[in-house]
Structure formats: C-alpha cells, structure tokens
C-alpha cells in the first residue's frame, strides 16, 4: 500500500527496522524469557537518534510528530512488542512536558531525553484508578518549598529505569479530578521509591512497577502547567498517544503474519506445503487484509493528530481499538497456522500472541474507548437535532 | 585528533560467483557495501574523535558509485568523505591502489592517524595498509585489537598475533590496520543520515592528485591477472576399515605417503 511517506519518514522507518532486525531480533527470546530490561538496545536506539524523533527541534530533537513515532514503534513491535513499549513510553512521559512545560523546564530536561540519556515514564493509574482514571487518590500537598507527595502509582511502565516521571496527583483532593495536576518527579528524590517488579504475560522486556511516594518533597517549579489541569492534560495526552498503541499492535500483527506465511510455505503435510491448502490461504489472506486495514487507520489517525486538529478523541480511539483487536486476532490465527510449533517457545508467534493482549488493555481498555466513541456519536447526533 | 579512514566498496557477499564465459565477477543482484573490515576502522576513528575532538575523513578509491560508501561512512559518524575516482585508476592492483591513496594523503595536510581495515572481502590481500605506510614513511601496526592510550603524540595499542597479543607503542602519525575484535560498529543515526544526504563528496582524479599516470590503475600495477576461475571442488572421502589400531595405522601411513607427516 502506498502511504505517501516523506523521504525522512521512510528513512526513520527503515532505520528502525534495521535496528529491530540487527539488535533486537537476536535477543528477543532471551529478553522475554528472563524479563530483562533491554538497556543495550536502548543505547542503540539512542545512538541512532530514535529518542530525538518525538522531541521538538529547539531542544535537540528532530521535531517529528505522532506519525514518525508510530513508524518507529511499528517497526520495533514487528520484532518485539516489549522493546517497543519501553521505547514508546518515553514519548508518553515527555508529551505533557513538551505541550505544557515552561521554557525553563523544557530546556532542563528535553535535550537529555532527546539524546536518550534520560528515560521517562508517565503515571496516572493507581489501585483504585484503572479504567476510571479520575478516581486517583495520590496527593500533592502544597507546603513550604514545594509539594509533598503521598500515595502509590500502579502498573507503571519504565518504573525504576526512567529518570523522569510525569505523575498525575491531586493538589486539591476536595475537587476530585478537577483538583488533579501533573508534577515532574526525578528518580532519586528522597521519599520516592519503587515497588516490586510485576511478572507479566507479555511485553516482558518492558518493566512494570509501582511508584511509591512517602512524604516526597518536590520543588514548586516541577508543576507542569497550572494546578487543576492534570486530568485534562492526561486525557489530551492519551488522545495523542493512542495511535502509538495502534502502531504497536500493527507491528506485532505484521510480525505474526510474516512468521505464519514463512511457516505455511515450509511446512509439508499431505505431500504439499500447507500454504497450498485453501483454508490456510483463506486465513492468511484475512490476516493480511486486517493488518493492512489497521495500518491504514493508524497512519490516518496519526496524521489527524499531526494536523493539529483539536478534537481527536474518536479518531485516535478508533485506531487503537481496531488495531489492537486485529493484533489479538491475527496473532491467535498465526499460532493456529503454525500448529504445535507455533505453540512452542522456540517459535516467535506464541510470544506475539502474549504481547498482543496488552494493546487491548492499556491506555484505555477497548471497552472504555468504544464507550468514548459512542459518546461522541451521541453528542454529534444531539448537536444536529 | 584528525583521523583518516581508508575504505573500499565491495560486493556484499563472500559467495561471489564467476561468470564462466567472461571470467569476471557476476555483480548483478549483489548490493555493494562498505568492506566489513573497514567498518571497524570507521567506528574506531569516530570513537577517537568523540574522545579527543578533531575530525574523521573517509577516503576511498573506486568507481563513481563508491560515493555511496563514503556517504554511508558519514551516516556512521565520519565528518567528510573524499572519493578518488578516475577512469585511469581502473584495474589497479594493491600497489597502484596504495600509490593513489598515498597521493591523496600527501594532498591532505594534517592528520594524526590513518586507519585501514585488515583486509578486504573481495581482494583479501591485506596489503594496502602496510604499503601505504611504507610509501608515507610512517610507522605501521597491523591487526590492532585495542587502542589503549593516546597521549603526547604517541599511542599504545594491542595487536593480535597468532598465540596472543602484543602491546606496541608508536609515535604519531601512524598507520594501523584493525581487526573486528576492536569494537562493535554502531548503526547509522538519523542525524548522520541527514548529514550524509546533504554532504557533497569531492572527487579527486589524476589531475587533482597531480598523479603520474604510469603509477596508477592498470599501468601502475605490477600484478597481471592472467585468468580468473572457480577452483574445481573435489571432495573425496575414504573410510578405513578394521579395528581402531588398524585404522590409526592406515591413517598415519596415508598421511606420510601424502607428505603431510
Ligand atoms: C503492562 C501494563 C503497563 C501499564 N503501563 C502504565 C503506565 O505506564 N502508566 C499508567 O498510568 N498506567 C499504566 N498501566 C495501567 C493501564 O492503563 C490500566 O491497566 C488500564 O487503564 C485498565 O485499568 P485496570 O487494569 O484497572 O482495569 P479495570 O478498570 O479494572 O477494568 C477491567 C475491565 O473492565 C471493563 N470495564 C471497566 N470499566 C468499564 C466501563 N466503564 N465500561 C465498560 N467496560 C469497563 C474493561 O473491559 C476492562 O478491561 C499499565 C498496565 C499494564 C497491564
């Protein structure tokens, strides 16, 4: 399919593929097995300027948008969804700063993020606040010299490894979500520690931990934007970042499709390669259609985000929901096509099936996002009546 | 520290086939790449620049399309590239190649170090590095696996030898050939690729080098290629019969008969 990518976008995509094939592929099974954080690959991505992609040019980035980020995430995911998550979360952890940060804050942090010297993370989820992200309880009390943070964030990607955390906290608990604010916390701040490492079904090369805050004091200038804007900032962030989850899903599905085609071509049963069997052909063709449709939707949503359009909730939710459902379906079918071999850990498709699952859950479970899309449909209907 | 890296563009495979009719390499469908051994030279040059400042200049003698190899070197961190290309350079053996590189280096004023790969994938001789050093009347160290120290116009390196390594010191400028153990070459970077796309690669020919036409290309070459052919593959196995001792005796007498023992 012709997606009319610019020369620069093609370069980004092909270099990301090269890194994925040369540096990620040889170690992906081991990273998955050992649940190891992929530091060596992070270094390679940094050397190749991949962390510059999503940072504005004024801060030593390359000034790419949502689409450029999606291209990198897709190519990394084609080989390993876990490495891709580790990379992509850096954009998630930087957007709020990029969008709402002061010149001083940006100058202070973004060049190191662009160089890949500092990894970032974003934390909204808590034990009580999953799908209902507005139910956060963590507090930031205004005190002499800044904010005192108390509470625990749950399921935070890159926790422990990242240097910089954008944390959504209640600066005014009496106002609920309207009292939420985004605050930057650096690793090493006293009173800020990490909980146990979660053991996961998939994306096991990425790390997921709790952030624990006990009377953690951060200076006032770590507030991003205004007090009370945290929840809105987070929702705007997810509108922009969801196509990235879609891209992760497309990449995983693409990898599974390729593995299934390879296998079907090599596997001889009943005296012929199984790819000659109409049922297998039918499955592979359906997988290919689904992957391409998902890719087209993800790129279109990413371009909508990059167009600067204000209302993008629907488009980005559609891309995430559709692509993640495709990834689950396609990876499951890939295991089916590969039969018993596909079920074994020596073959990559079982990992892809495990990796695909998370894309239906995080950054808004697909049910929640379908709700959101339906809400928009109803609003539009109401406006025309 | 100014480093010059000499590199060659080669067919990207060791499985080159020879056309039985024309006795030339079949290049169709084979991508040209930077000689893999030279990628370690580029990486080492870039690392030295990162430590000590200065610049890395990549030079290559080859046909006009070798420009892509120099651009790739820039995407891998080299600062500039110079292509030595002229129809008169065609058919050069290692001596004429070294001569051409020598003339280019004479034209480049300031450099502290010249790094070459240990050998090329296609020619496989490993001669250009040492010949170049000889022509420049510079010290030379082959098979360098580690640069241990650079200070006060001197450098201490480790070089691989068959049964271990040697530590050698040299004054600068000096010429090194490097082995793959020396580093892991980085991948290109996005900014490097952008730089390489806009970089212009000067081309130096006979005129620019002020070269004596008899010293370059085929006319400057001592080697004459008489015939290129694929060696016939003869694989004959022989299985000795009897118990182990008989078999060992048979084997030893056969090795003696064939002059191996
Ligand atoms: C590996 C991993 C990494 C993560 N990384 C981060 C991170 O970096 N930062 C961060 O802040 N969070 C992160 N999260 C949290 C993630 O965003 C949440 O898990 C997600 O939002 C779902 O919340 P929950 O797990 O509490 O599920 P719940 O809210 O308990 O929902 C369970 C299920 O109930 C259904 N459901 C719930 N409410 C509704 C509703 N109103 N309508 C319809 N269906 C509903 C959905 O099907 C949902 O799947 C991560 C999670 C995981 C597993």
XYZ file of C-alpha atoms and ligand atoms in Angstrom:
699
model
C 0.000 0.000 0.000
C 1.271 3.496 -0.805
C 1.157 5.682 2.286
C 2.940 8.654 0.731
C 5.572 8.811 3.419
C 8.168 11.558 3.036
C 11.835 10.704 2.443
C 12.523 11.460 6.081
C 9.697 9.221 7.281
C 10.963 6.407 5.069
C 14.447 6.844 6.500
C 13.088 6.683 10.059
C 11.101 3.546 9.277
C 13.928 1.735 7.547
C 16.485 2.584 10.214
C 14.073 1.426 12.931
C 13.666 -1.841 11.018
C 17.428 -2.240 10.752
C 17.830 -1.775 14.500
C 14.982 -4.194 15.176
C 16.444 -6.866 12.931
C 20.098 -6.455 13.821
C 19.926 -5.632 17.509
C 16.542 -6.787 18.834
C 15.853 -9.997 16.935
C 18.916 -11.879 18.204
C 17.976 -11.248 21.857
C 14.178 -11.034 21.911
C 13.557 -14.579 23.116
C 16.099 -14.153 25.885
C 14.689 -10.783 26.977
C 11.222 -12.343 27.066
C 12.359 -15.404 28.971
C 14.399 -13.500 31.556
C 12.136 -10.408 31.767
C 15.235 -8.345 31.262
C 15.253 -4.612 30.719
C 16.782 -4.004 27.277
C 19.464 -1.483 28.196
C 21.804 -2.368 25.332
C 19.012 -1.812 22.838
C 18.091 1.490 24.485
C 21.695 2.581 23.910
C 21.468 1.556 20.252
C 18.197 3.442 19.833
C 19.754 6.491 21.448
C 22.852 6.318 19.220
C 20.592 6.084 16.188
C 18.735 9.284 17.316
C 15.435 7.451 17.828
C 14.676 9.381 21.021
C 15.058 12.608 19.072
C 12.145 11.661 16.836
C 9.421 12.949 19.182
C 11.300 15.916 20.674
C 10.980 19.403 19.110
C 13.961 20.710 17.167
C 14.563 23.586 19.602
C 15.504 21.013 22.218
C 17.836 18.910 20.096
C 15.096 16.713 18.731
C 14.073 16.048 15.159
C 10.619 17.536 15.601
C 8.684 14.528 14.392
C 5.013 14.050 15.184
C 2.700 11.207 16.006
C 3.219 9.531 12.623
C 7.010 9.458 12.895
C 6.720 7.961 16.361
C 4.246 5.374 15.063
C 6.697 4.315 12.341
C 9.417 3.581 14.877
C 7.024 1.814 17.251
C 5.587 -0.304 14.438
C 8.992 -1.480 13.253
C 10.240 -2.284 16.755
C 6.983 -4.115 17.540
C 7.263 -6.216 14.396
C 10.190 -7.842 16.173
C 9.450 -7.262 19.873
C 6.409 -5.596 21.437
C 8.197 -5.303 24.769
C 11.131 -3.312 23.437
C 8.650 -1.138 21.553
C 6.659 -0.398 24.734
C 9.839 0.555 26.569
C 10.709 2.978 23.791
C 7.215 4.399 23.197
C 6.579 5.197 26.858
C 9.322 7.801 26.601
C 7.107 9.802 24.295
C 4.218 9.337 26.741
C 6.413 10.569 29.567
C 7.568 13.607 27.573
C 4.442 14.923 25.826
C 2.952 16.699 28.840
C 6.244 18.488 29.394
C 6.546 19.324 25.684
C 2.964 20.555 25.478
C 2.533 22.429 28.752
C 6.030 22.843 30.194
C 7.751 26.197 30.658
C 10.751 27.112 28.537
C 12.936 26.504 31.559
C 11.516 23.035 32.254
C 11.886 22.059 28.635
C 15.462 23.309 28.395
C 16.305 21.456 31.534
C 15.024 18.023 30.541
C 14.321 17.662 26.834
C 17.893 17.663 25.454
C 18.776 14.690 27.696
C 15.569 12.917 26.718
C 16.332 13.532 23.027
C 19.828 12.117 23.470
C 18.393 9.030 25.171
C 20.384 9.838 28.308
C 17.226 10.043 30.419
C 14.290 7.689 30.041
C 10.854 8.878 31.084
C 7.578 7.425 32.360
C 4.013 8.572 32.821
C 1.925 7.655 35.850
C -1.789 8.046 36.335
C -3.010 4.516 37.237
C -3.497 3.539 40.876
C -5.024 0.539 42.613
C -8.323 2.384 42.729
C -7.940 4.191 39.423
C -7.724 1.993 36.331
C -10.390 2.438 33.717
C -11.783 5.168 35.941
C -8.648 7.261 35.895
C -10.462 10.098 37.621
C -10.528 8.036 40.829
C -6.898 8.789 41.680
C -6.087 9.300 45.358
C -2.430 10.236 45.395
C -1.984 13.687 46.876
C 0.392 16.589 46.489
C 0.085 18.938 49.391
C 1.357 22.449 48.900
C 3.959 23.120 51.589
C 6.798 25.495 52.153
C 9.288 24.903 49.324
C 7.029 22.902 47.032
C 4.700 19.897 47.050
C 4.701 16.945 49.407
C 3.672 13.806 47.520
C 1.974 10.819 49.143
C 0.451 7.762 47.518
C 1.198 4.853 45.208
C 1.003 4.555 41.424
C 0.428 1.105 39.991
C 1.473 -0.657 36.768
C 3.916 1.996 35.628
C 5.961 1.170 32.542
C 9.691 2.031 32.779
C 9.384 2.481 36.565
C 12.752 2.158 38.230
C 14.705 2.580 34.991
C 13.417 6.013 33.947
C 14.995 9.165 35.360
C 11.983 11.430 34.930
C 8.329 10.784 35.870
C 5.245 12.780 34.960
C 2.847 11.952 37.776
C -0.824 12.906 37.933
C -1.699 13.772 41.544
C -4.416 15.562 43.497
C -3.283 19.024 44.504
C -6.842 19.666 45.687
C -8.469 16.383 46.812
C -11.736 18.144 47.592
C -12.264 18.806 43.884
C -11.632 15.244 42.701
C -10.379 15.012 39.092
C -10.710 18.812 38.827
C -8.102 19.058 41.544
C -5.565 16.941 39.671
C -2.206 18.272 38.487
C 0.794 16.982 36.568
C 4.044 17.058 38.504
C 7.555 16.073 37.400
C 9.495 13.859 39.776
C 13.092 12.855 39.278
C 14.376 9.439 40.253
C 16.417 9.691 43.407
C 14.204 12.300 45.052
C 14.009 11.416 48.712
C 10.730 9.699 49.633
C 10.299 8.284 46.125
C 10.845 4.514 45.747
C 9.693 1.638 43.579
C 7.562 -1.397 44.339
C 8.041 -4.945 43.152
C 8.530 -5.788 39.501
C 5.341 -7.252 38.079
C 5.577 -10.612 36.323
C 3.697 -10.308 33.082
C 2.023 -12.367 30.381
C 3.588 -10.388 27.554
C 5.790 -7.391 26.700
C 8.145 -8.924 29.214
C 11.167 -6.962 28.025
C 9.397 -3.889 29.400
C 9.345 -3.234 33.113
C 6.171 -2.529 35.115
C 6.373 -1.432 38.756
C 4.740 0.687 41.395
C 5.871 4.193 42.242
C 5.751 4.730 45.971
C 5.739 8.236 47.430
C 6.146 8.826 51.171
C 6.424 12.488 52.075
C 8.341 13.071 48.898
C 9.112 16.763 48.558
C 9.471 18.252 45.079
C 10.053 21.933 44.286
C 7.148 24.056 43.158
C 8.692 24.571 39.721
C 8.095 20.864 38.973
C 4.407 21.539 38.398
C 3.610 21.278 34.683
C 1.137 23.906 33.555
C -1.487 25.004 36.042
C -2.897 23.300 39.111
C -6.177 21.549 38.446
C -5.360 20.841 34.799
C -3.771 17.403 35.358
C -6.712 15.267 34.356
C -7.407 17.257 31.196
C -3.713 17.177 30.305
C -3.716 13.408 30.741
C -6.795 12.915 28.582
C -5.301 15.120 25.847
C -2.105 13.135 26.108
C -3.890 9.827 25.559
C -5.730 11.267 22.568
C -2.315 11.889 21.043
C -0.617 8.716 22.184
C -3.252 6.091 21.355
C -2.296 5.824 17.671
C 1.102 4.732 19.045
C -0.539 1.759 20.761
C -2.249 1.111 17.436
C 1.168 1.130 15.778
C 2.467 -1.315 18.372
C -0.468 -3.589 17.565
C 0.096 -3.287 13.795
C 3.774 -4.143 14.213
C 3.077 -7.201 16.352
C 0.419 -8.385 13.888
C 2.743 -7.815 10.924
C 5.464 -9.884 12.586
C 2.986 -12.697 13.254
C 1.661 -12.609 9.697
C 5.167 -12.884 8.254
C 6.042 -15.767 10.579
C 2.827 -17.575 9.646
C 3.446 -17.181 5.909
C 7.024 -18.440 6.299
C 5.863 -21.452 8.230
C 2.987 -22.253 5.875
C 5.384 -22.185 2.958
C 7.864 -24.563 4.580
C 5.585 -26.983 6.346
C 4.794 -30.041 4.263
C 1.685 -32.047 5.146
C -0.296 -34.347 2.883
C 2.575 -34.080 0.438
C 2.399 -30.331 -0.096
C 3.238 -27.093 1.686
C 0.251 -26.205 3.855
C 0.097 -22.802 2.156
C -1.446 -24.643 -0.816
C -4.451 -25.573 1.317
C -7.423 -23.263 0.665
C -8.328 -22.965 4.353
C -4.809 -21.844 5.220
C -4.760 -19.425 2.297
C -8.052 -18.031 3.464
C -6.719 -17.432 6.965
C -3.521 -15.814 5.738
C -5.375 -13.571 3.304
C -7.776 -12.465 6.028
C -4.836 -11.737 8.335
C -3.135 -9.665 5.635
C -6.322 -7.654 4.981
C -6.789 -6.961 8.673
C -3.178 -5.866 9.199
C -3.258 -3.505 6.234
C -6.603 -2.020 7.279
C -5.265 -1.461 10.784
C -2.126 0.162 9.440
C -4.142 2.485 7.207
C -6.332 3.545 10.123
C -3.382 4.062 12.458
C -1.479 6.197 9.942
C -4.620 8.204 9.182
C -5.264 8.797 12.886
C -1.625 9.760 13.436
C -1.856 12.257 10.586
C -5.054 13.652 12.096
C -3.192 14.174 15.362
C -0.327 15.845 13.490
C -2.723 18.119 11.610
C -3.268 19.970 14.864
C -6.979 19.162 14.904
C -8.440 19.796 18.339
C -10.996 17.035 18.581
C -9.164 13.774 18.017
C -10.592 11.523 20.724
C -12.680 9.483 18.326
C -10.073 9.015 15.622
C -7.285 8.018 17.942
C -9.562 5.695 19.945
C -10.741 4.019 16.731
C -7.176 3.389 15.597
C -6.174 1.913 18.966
C -9.258 -0.273 19.336
C -9.273 -1.591 15.790
C -5.549 -2.256 15.562
C -5.363 -3.952 18.960
C -8.312 -6.234 18.171
C -6.624 -7.059 14.865
C -3.366 -7.842 16.649
C -5.105 -10.242 19.013
C -6.969 -11.971 16.204
C -4.022 -12.142 13.807
C -1.529 -13.413 16.393
C -4.025 -16.062 17.560
C -4.522 -17.172 13.962
C -0.774 -17.141 13.381
C -0.368 -19.632 16.220
C -3.134 -21.694 14.611
C -1.425 -21.719 11.210
C 1.850 -22.740 12.822
C 0.129 -25.532 14.781
C 2.064 -27.227 17.572
C 5.264 -25.496 16.516
C 3.512 -22.173 16.894
C 2.548 -23.083 20.435
C 6.174 -23.671 21.394
C 8.519 -21.018 22.772
C 11.149 -21.836 20.166
C 8.903 -20.196 17.615
C 8.098 -16.469 17.908
C 4.325 -16.432 17.385
C 3.323 -17.550 20.887
C 5.225 -14.541 22.249
C 3.498 -12.289 19.752
C 0.137 -13.595 20.888
C 1.044 -12.861 24.507
C 2.418 -9.427 23.569
C -0.686 -8.526 21.570
C -3.033 -8.819 24.537
C -1.820 -5.729 26.351
C -2.691 -3.481 23.408
C -6.384 -4.133 24.107
C -5.947 -3.159 27.742
C -3.636 -0.212 28.382
C -4.156 3.440 27.516
C -7.846 2.767 27.906
C -9.352 -0.711 27.709
C -11.077 -1.182 24.360
C -14.496 -1.262 26.059
C -13.842 2.151 27.590
C -12.742 3.524 24.230
C -15.806 2.127 22.494
C -17.831 3.977 25.130
C -15.913 7.144 24.337
C -16.561 6.766 20.620
C -20.260 6.175 21.280
C -20.407 9.266 23.482
C -19.041 11.327 20.603
C -21.624 9.807 18.254
C -24.415 10.746 20.623
C -23.066 14.269 21.116
C -22.911 14.778 17.373
C -26.434 13.482 16.953
C -27.629 15.799 19.729
C -25.949 18.794 18.045
C -27.708 18.162 14.738
C -31.119 17.828 16.286
C 42.881 14.241 16.605
C 42.445 14.031 12.850
C 41.869 10.533 11.605
C 41.841 9.344 8.013
C 39.968 6.117 7.380
C 40.636 4.259 4.139
C 37.716 2.201 2.963
C 36.654 0.200 -0.052
C 33.286 -0.593 -1.518
C 32.906 -4.316 -2.147
C 30.173 -6.689 -3.306
C 28.122 -7.551 -0.231
C 28.806 -11.245 -0.108
C 31.608 -13.764 0.147
C 29.728 -16.056 -2.206
C 30.579 -14.148 -5.381
C 30.147 -16.242 -8.483
C 32.347 -16.019 -11.516
C 30.861 -15.950 -14.967
C 32.464 -18.990 -16.647
C 32.401 -17.325 -20.062
C 33.899 -13.940 -19.306
C 35.794 -14.917 -16.152
C 34.594 -11.807 -14.363
C 32.643 -11.412 -11.146
C 28.892 -11.624 -11.507
C 27.785 -8.425 -9.827
C 24.134 -8.476 -10.783
C 21.772 -8.550 -7.864
C 24.582 -8.073 -5.397
C 24.403 -4.971 -3.265
C 27.603 -3.035 -2.745
C 28.611 -2.471 0.845
C 31.481 -0.974 2.786
C 34.105 -3.678 3.178
C 33.052 -5.112 6.574
C 36.595 -4.906 7.970
C 36.619 -1.172 7.189
C 33.507 -0.555 9.290
C 35.659 -1.245 12.374
C 38.131 1.349 11.118
C 35.349 3.931 10.747
C 33.964 3.160 14.203
C 37.381 3.420 15.829
C 38.008 6.739 14.082
C 34.673 8.090 15.255
C 35.332 6.938 18.823
C 38.719 8.666 18.844
C 37.113 11.863 17.591
C 34.458 11.604 20.301
C 37.218 11.331 22.898
C 39.756 13.785 21.576
C 37.942 16.055 19.127
C 39.218 16.682 15.606
C 37.677 15.080 12.576
C 37.332 11.845 10.685
C 37.941 11.877 6.941
C 36.947 8.806 4.964
C 38.698 8.232 1.648
C 38.056 5.613 -0.942
C 39.401 4.802 -4.361
C 36.789 3.361 -6.638
C 34.285 3.925 -9.403
C 31.849 6.885 -9.114
C 29.254 4.736 -7.319
C 31.694 4.291 -4.416
C 30.365 7.688 -3.363
C 27.539 5.819 -1.594
C 30.091 4.043 0.620
C 31.550 7.394 1.647
C 28.089 8.785 2.323
C 27.381 5.750 4.439
C 30.595 6.419 6.360
C 29.267 9.913 7.084
C 25.966 8.458 8.311
C 28.077 6.304 10.650
C 29.817 9.355 12.080
C 32.627 10.349 9.702
C 32.842 14.109 9.138
C 33.711 14.109 5.459
C 34.452 11.845 2.546
C 36.781 12.093 -0.438
C 36.399 9.889 -3.476
C 39.458 9.047 -5.549
C 37.989 8.250 -8.899
C 39.236 8.492 -12.450
C 38.976 6.162 -15.436
C 42.785 5.999 -15.244
C 42.577 4.350 -11.811
C 40.746 1.311 -13.188
C 42.394 -2.072 -12.949
C 44.645 -1.069 -10.050
C 46.326 -3.811 -8.035
C 47.164 -3.269 -4.371
C 50.359 -1.396 -5.213
C 48.655 1.070 -7.562
C 45.819 1.449 -5.053
C 48.267 2.246 -2.258
C 50.038 4.690 -4.580
C 46.782 6.505 -5.296
C 45.869 6.649 -1.605
C 49.391 7.871 -0.878
C 48.980 10.738 -3.325
C 45.672 11.684 -1.735
C 47.201 11.682 1.734
C 50.010 13.875 0.519
C 47.340 16.347 -0.501
C 45.567 16.122 2.853
C 47.658 18.197 5.145
C 47.064 17.419 8.745
C 46.340 14.001 10.092
C 47.473 12.129 13.179
C 46.336 8.669 12.344
C 45.408 6.543 9.349
C 43.217 3.519 9.949
C 42.574 0.754 7.422
C 40.663 -2.485 7.708
C 42.814 -5.601 7.991
C 41.903 -6.774 4.504
C 39.057 -6.591 2.000
C 36.314 -9.092 1.483
C 36.925 -9.298 -2.268
C 40.694 -8.895 -2.756
C 41.620 -10.482 0.571
C 45.300 -9.451 0.405
C 45.715 -7.185 3.454
C 48.486 -5.313 1.640
C 47.189 -1.789 1.219
C 47.661 -0.730 4.854
C 51.349 -1.695 5.078
C 52.171 -0.466 1.566
C 50.603 2.887 2.292
C 52.621 3.238 5.499
C 55.796 2.375 3.606
C 55.114 4.999 0.941
C 54.328 7.629 3.554
C 57.396 6.574 5.546
C 55.226 6.228 8.652
C 55.217 3.600 11.382
C 52.761 0.760 10.878
C 50.981 -1.656 13.218
C 48.835 -4.471 11.833
C 45.853 -6.307 13.365
C 45.178 -3.807 16.135
C 42.519 -5.051 18.559
C 42.587 -2.215 21.073
C 43.833 1.331 21.313
C 44.974 1.517 24.911
C 46.229 5.041 25.216
C 46.773 8.149 23.177
C 48.889 10.900 24.716
C 51.621 13.364 23.844
C 51.857 12.466 20.205
C 52.116 8.767 20.926
C 49.792 5.824 21.020
C 49.865 2.439 22.701
C 47.901 -0.377 21.108
C 47.301 -4.087 21.366
C 47.716 -6.131 18.233
C 46.540 -9.663 17.726
C 49.133 -12.266 16.956
C 48.557 -15.935 16.428
C 49.058 -17.054 20.018
C 48.037 -13.980 21.979
C 48.613 -10.278 21.699
C 51.447 -7.789 21.622
C 51.495 -4.313 23.083
C 53.163 -1.772 20.866
C 53.823 1.916 21.021
C 54.162 4.259 18.137
C 54.712 7.922 17.541
C 52.008 9.764 15.647
C 51.118 9.997 12.854
C 50.969 6.280 12.348
C 49.116 3.754 10.210
C 47.017 0.968 11.749
C 45.034 -1.908 10.365
C 42.297 -3.047 12.720
C 40.584 -6.373 13.393
C 36.943 -6.967 14.229
C 37.712 -7.514 17.901
C 38.451 -3.809 18.296
C 34.831 -2.628 18.558
C 31.205 -3.141 17.602
C 30.378 -0.678 14.852
C 27.323 1.446 15.565
C 24.312 1.645 13.311
C 23.738 4.833 11.359
C 21.924 7.668 13.146
C 19.074 9.758 11.808
C 21.115 12.935 12.069
C 24.054 11.170 10.421
C 21.856 10.045 7.544
C 20.521 13.585 7.132
C 24.108 14.891 7.059
C 25.192 12.238 4.587
C 22.328 13.102 2.257
C 23.339 16.731 2.043
C 27.102 16.093 2.095
C 28.957 16.681 -1.124
C 31.810 14.298 -1.761
C 34.720 15.834 -3.658
C 36.166 13.644 -6.400
C 39.909 13.660 -6.905
C 41.239 12.243 -10.159
C 44.621 12.165 -11.883
C 44.579 15.930 -12.261
C 43.621 16.794 -8.686
C 46.219 14.394 -7.333
C 48.840 15.613 -9.749
C 49.456 11.939 -10.389
C 51.904 10.317 -12.719
C 49.567 8.290 -14.966
C 52.107 5.463 -15.067
C 51.807 4.959 -11.322
C 48.061 4.444 -11.132
C 45.468 1.989 -12.394
C 46.431 -0.887 -14.635
C 49.612 0.776 -15.892
C 50.838 1.300 -12.334
C 50.147 -2.301 -11.385
C 52.785 -4.981 -11.124
C 50.203 -7.717 -10.883
C 48.637 -9.043 -14.038
C 45.504 -11.098 -13.784
C 46.091 -13.952 -16.193
C 42.989 -15.939 -15.542
C 40.162 -15.968 -13.009
C 38.437 -19.248 -12.433
C 36.442 -21.087 -9.821
C 38.583 -23.854 -8.383
C 37.147 -27.271 -9.031
C 35.648 -28.718 -5.928
C 36.971 -32.182 -5.377
C 35.830 -33.858 -2.222
C 36.816 -37.464 -1.873
C 36.387 -39.269 1.380
C 37.997 -42.509 2.378
C 36.849 -44.734 5.172
C 39.437 -47.010 6.773
C 38.310 -50.443 7.791
C 39.343 -52.686 10.689
C 39.668 -52.066 14.404
C 40.779 -48.752 15.850
C 44.501 -49.545 15.836
C 44.448 -50.709 12.224
C 42.556 -47.591 11.268
C 45.086 -45.355 13.044
C 47.968 -47.159 11.335
C 46.290 -46.763 7.968
C 45.665 -43.101 8.606
C 49.246 -42.406 9.632
C 50.747 -44.216 6.681
C 48.407 -42.367 4.358
C 49.372 -39.022 5.859
C 53.045 -39.949 5.426
C 52.501 -41.081 1.850
C 50.811 -37.795 1.029
C 53.607 -35.843 2.608
C 51.601 -34.345 5.457
C 53.731 -36.025 8.098
C 1.671 -3.849 31.286
C 0.963 -2.631 31.718
C 1.581 -1.395 31.614
C 0.935 -0.244 32.041
N 1.604 0.957 31.979
C 1.021 2.053 32.533
C 1.740 3.285 32.629
O 2.888 3.394 32.168
N 1.156 4.335 33.224
C -0.104 4.260 33.734
O -0.580 5.238 34.278
N -0.808 3.111 33.661
C -0.278 2.004 33.077
N -0.992 0.824 33.030
C -2.357 0.776 33.549
C -3.400 0.599 32.466
O -3.583 1.786 31.749
C -4.683 0.073 33.107
O -4.417 -1.256 33.443
C -5.883 0.186 32.214
O -6.281 1.508 32.095
C -7.061 -0.652 32.710
O -7.310 -0.426 34.053
P -7.454 -1.643 35.093
O -6.325 -2.536 34.842
O -7.599 -1.099 36.425
O -8.766 -2.391 34.654
P -10.225 -2.164 35.251
O -10.514 -0.717 35.294
O -10.384 -2.926 36.491
O -11.115 -2.775 34.125
C -11.243 -4.186 33.899
C -12.112 -4.406 32.701
O -13.419 -3.948 32.989
C -14.036 -3.362 31.872
N -14.546 -2.040 32.243
C -14.194 -1.280 33.305
N -14.896 -0.151 33.345
C -15.715 -0.163 32.287
C -16.702 0.727 31.776
N -16.974 1.904 32.368
N -17.343 0.389 30.659
C -17.073 -0.802 30.030
N -16.157 -1.663 30.462
C -15.494 -1.362 31.589
C -12.978 -3.316 30.798
O -13.251 -4.363 29.906
C -11.698 -3.592 31.499
O -10.807 -4.307 30.669
C -0.376 -0.333 32.572
C -0.991 -1.571 32.649
C -0.345 -2.706 32.245
C -1.049 -4.016 32.390
